[in-house]
């Protein structure tokens, strides 16, 4: 349990940079990008792509120096067929000096499969909405925590790092608005299970900046802001504004997806995750460092879009590419 000696959230509201200062080699404050395209992006694509193409995507993203890539998801292949090759993905990935690979795991079976494949890090995923929990992982929130407790116990025995997701932090496609107090309580339960980072998921992409700030203030009064990340889908085009609001509140970890791939199979209306290219443009423009090779990232976004036969949808990526052609 996190002891509330100093309310970090209210302090960080006034001086977030002092609290979370983490300098890159370039001397600028560092913001960590967690690239979720190979999982959150591809899990929602109608066109099934080959294992080779998936691995090529992860290799290209690794070459861009992205610090964390969510590469796989050990869920039921009947529920999400696009992730059925996750064991082969993790087995094929070589350790990288610059990049950690992580995988979604919902239950003990998933954990065993992830461990056998050689995964070193997992992410459990729950929700702040009962209805979404039922639709997404076929159980109530309380039951999901019984599963997570078994999964995290095993993961710790196997020395695996554990990340956590809370979905529907602003609204649920079935229940509507979700209270920030409920999100704080679910996040705290995940933190208490040993998750080193909790990612707050705006699963259907409806958040606006003031709601985002309110949410982060509430959740960071329950767990340290250093242990929080944000995960925005861009359904209403507000993701960049919400990330800016999050940064102002002291958040220093942002999930995003190359070329804005993504969605959620159990959240009707959820469009892609915010594009990594757009997030990096925002953060570098604000004076932060991400360590990411932007031209290589744009090439990767264009390449995967062509593989999926879809238009390249990152605005920053399109502009950077057009400029490079002059
Ligand atoms: P269930 O049907 O209740 O599970 O599904 P079960 O224990 O009754 O097992 C049914 C069958 O699935 C059995 O096989 C199990 O062996 C198999 P059968 O005997 O019928 O042949 N099974 C598994 N197979 C492989 N890996 C496993 C596994 N577990 C059971 N881990 C379950 C429960 C959780 C498995 C299912 O509901 C499921 O897979 N759900 C995943 C849904 C999902 O992946 N959603 C997208 C990810 S969440 C997301 O995108 C949001 C996020 O991005 C944040 C945000 O945006 O908010 C993270
Ligand atoms: Mg998502």
mmCIF file of N, CA, C and O in Angstrom, residues 3 32 48 58 60 73 93 98-99 110 128 140 148-149 152 174 195-196 199 204 232 268 284 291 312 317:
data_model
loop_
_atom_site.group_PDB
_atom_site.id
_atom_site.type_symbol
_atom_site.label_atom_id
_atom_site.label_comp_id
_atom_site.label_asym_id
_atom_site.label_seq_id
_atom_site.Cartn_x
_atom_site.Cartn_y
_atom_site.Cartn_z
ATOM 1 N N UNK A 3 1.986 4.792 0.998
ATOM 2 C CA UNK A 3 1.723 5.654 2.152
ATOM 3 C C UNK A 3 1.601 7.094 1.702
ATOM 4 O O UNK A 3 2.495 7.620 1.044
ATOM 5 N N UNK A 32 9.130 8.597 -21.772
ATOM 6 C CA UNK A 32 9.203 7.228 -22.303
ATOM 7 C C UNK A 32 7.971 6.940 -23.156
ATOM 8 O O UNK A 32 6.845 7.135 -22.709
ATOM 9 N N UNK A 48 -5.254 -10.202 -41.668
ATOM 10 C CA UNK A 48 -4.275 -10.938 -40.851
ATOM 11 C C UNK A 48 -2.919 -10.811 -41.523
ATOM 12 O O UNK A 48 -2.796 -11.059 -42.728
ATOM 13 N N UNK A 58 8.363 -5.239 -35.718
ATOM 14 C CA UNK A 58 8.987 -5.078 -34.396
ATOM 15 C C UNK A 58 10.475 -4.766 -34.546
ATOM 16 O O UNK A 58 11.025 -3.919 -33.839
ATOM 17 N N UNK A 60 11.901 -3.247 -37.075
ATOM 18 C CA UNK A 60 12.033 -1.850 -37.543
ATOM 19 C C UNK A 60 11.808 -0.879 -36.384
ATOM 20 O O UNK A 60 12.525 0.122 -36.254
ATOM 21 N N UNK A 73 0.390 -10.799 -27.347
ATOM 22 C CA UNK A 73 -0.732 -10.880 -26.417
ATOM 23 C C UNK A 73 -1.129 -12.341 -26.261
ATOM 24 O O UNK A 73 -1.583 -12.965 -27.224
ATOM 25 N N UNK A 93 12.191 -12.990 -31.016
ATOM 26 C CA UNK A 93 12.825 -11.700 -30.720
ATOM 27 C C UNK A 93 14.123 -11.898 -29.951
ATOM 28 O O UNK A 93 14.158 -12.629 -28.964
ATOM 29 N N UNK A 98 18.469 -1.556 -26.409
ATOM 30 C CA UNK A 98 17.704 -0.302 -26.305
ATOM 31 C C UNK A 98 16.229 -0.538 -26.002
ATOM 32 O O UNK A 98 15.539 0.374 -25.560
ATOM 33 N N UNK A 99 15.725 -1.745 -26.234
ATOM 34 C CA UNK A 99 14.275 -1.947 -26.223
ATOM 35 C C UNK A 99 13.874 -3.125 -25.347
ATOM 36 O O UNK A 99 14.485 -4.198 -25.424
ATOM 37 N N UNK A 110 -2.149 -17.811 -19.929
ATOM 38 C CA UNK A 110 -1.383 -16.833 -20.712
ATOM 39 C C UNK A 110 0.018 -16.642 -20.146
ATOM 40 O O UNK A 110 0.995 -16.521 -20.889
ATOM 41 N N UNK A 128 -12.158 -0.373 -15.440
ATOM 42 C CA UNK A 128 -12.879 0.350 -14.395
ATOM 43 C C UNK A 128 -14.384 0.239 -14.620
ATOM 44 O O UNK A 128 -15.156 0.893 -13.915
ATOM 45 N N UNK A 140 -16.075 -10.543 -13.942
ATOM 46 C CA UNK A 140 -16.282 -9.281 -13.206
ATOM 47 C C UNK A 140 -14.921 -8.678 -12.830
ATOM 48 O O UNK A 140 -13.881 -9.353 -12.926
ATOM 49 N N UNK A 148 -5.589 -11.951 -11.621
ATOM 50 C CA UNK A 148 -4.357 -11.152 -11.656
ATOM 51 C C UNK A 148 -3.450 -11.495 -10.470
ATOM 52 O O UNK A 148 -2.228 -11.480 -10.582
ATOM 53 N N UNK A 149 -4.085 -11.792 -9.339
ATOM 54 C CA UNK A 149 -3.298 -12.110 -8.159
ATOM 55 C C UNK A 149 -2.483 -13.394 -8.409
ATOM 56 O O UNK A 149 -1.286 -13.464 -8.076
ATOM 57 N N UNK A 152 0.269 -12.484 -11.123
ATOM 58 C CA UNK A 152 1.396 -11.663 -10.644
ATOM 59 C C UNK A 152 2.282 -12.455 -9.681
ATOM 60 O O UNK A 152 3.494 -12.283 -9.669
ATOM 61 N N UNK A 174 -20.505 0.645 -22.843
ATOM 62 C CA UNK A 174 -21.777 0.057 -22.376
ATOM 63 C C UNK A 174 -22.364 0.823 -21.192
ATOM 64 O O UNK A 174 -23.572 0.947 -21.054
ATOM 65 N N UNK A 195 2.438 -4.081 -9.924
ATOM 66 C CA UNK A 195 2.680 -3.495 -11.251
ATOM 67 C C UNK A 195 3.596 -2.279 -11.076
ATOM 68 O O UNK A 195 3.320 -1.412 -10.257
ATOM 69 N N UNK A 196 4.658 -2.231 -11.876
ATOM 70 C CA UNK A 196 5.588 -1.098 -11.734
ATOM 71 C C UNK A 196 5.039 0.149 -12.427
ATOM 72 O O UNK A 196 5.487 1.265 -12.186
ATOM 73 N N UNK A 199 -1.065 1.848 -16.778
ATOM 74 C CA UNK A 199 -1.416 2.661 -17.937
ATOM 75 C C UNK A 199 -2.920 2.909 -17.938
ATOM 76 O O UNK A 199 -3.715 1.971 -17.883
ATOM 77 N N UNK A 204 -12.093 4.065 -25.610
ATOM 78 C CA UNK A 204 -12.917 4.445 -26.767
ATOM 79 C C UNK A 204 -12.601 5.865 -27.249
ATOM 80 O O UNK A 204 -13.280 6.392 -28.124
ATOM 81 N N UNK A 232 -4.061 6.765 -24.948
ATOM 82 C CA UNK A 232 -5.234 7.388 -25.576
ATOM 83 C C UNK A 232 -5.504 6.815 -26.961
ATOM 84 O O UNK A 232 -4.600 6.724 -27.792
ATOM 85 N N UNK A 268 -16.808 -0.989 -29.244
ATOM 86 C CA UNK A 268 -17.345 -0.468 -30.506
ATOM 87 C C UNK A 268 -17.022 1.017 -30.620
ATOM 88 O O UNK A 268 -17.176 1.767 -29.661
ATOM 89 N N UNK A 284 8.853 16.461 -28.640
ATOM 90 C CA UNK A 284 10.110 17.125 -29.015
ATOM 91 C C UNK A 284 9.860 18.631 -29.138
ATOM 92 O O UNK A 284 10.690 19.436 -28.743
ATOM 93 N N UNK A 291 14.320 10.021 -27.450
ATOM 94 C CA UNK A 291 15.376 9.109 -27.913
ATOM 95 C C UNK A 291 15.042 8.414 -29.221
ATOM 96 O O UNK A 291 15.798 7.567 -29.688
ATOM 97 N N UNK A 312 -1.729 5.956 -44.853
ATOM 98 C CA UNK A 312 -0.846 6.323 -43.734
ATOM 99 C C UNK A 312 -1.500 7.483 -43.005
ATOM 100 O O UNK A 312 -1.671 8.560 -43.565
ATOM 101 N N UNK A 317 3.675 12.408 -39.467
ATOM 102 C CA UNK A 317 4.428 11.514 -40.359
ATOM 103 C C UNK A 317 4.290 11.933 -41.814
ATOM 104 O O UNK A 317 5.273 11.961 -42.559
#
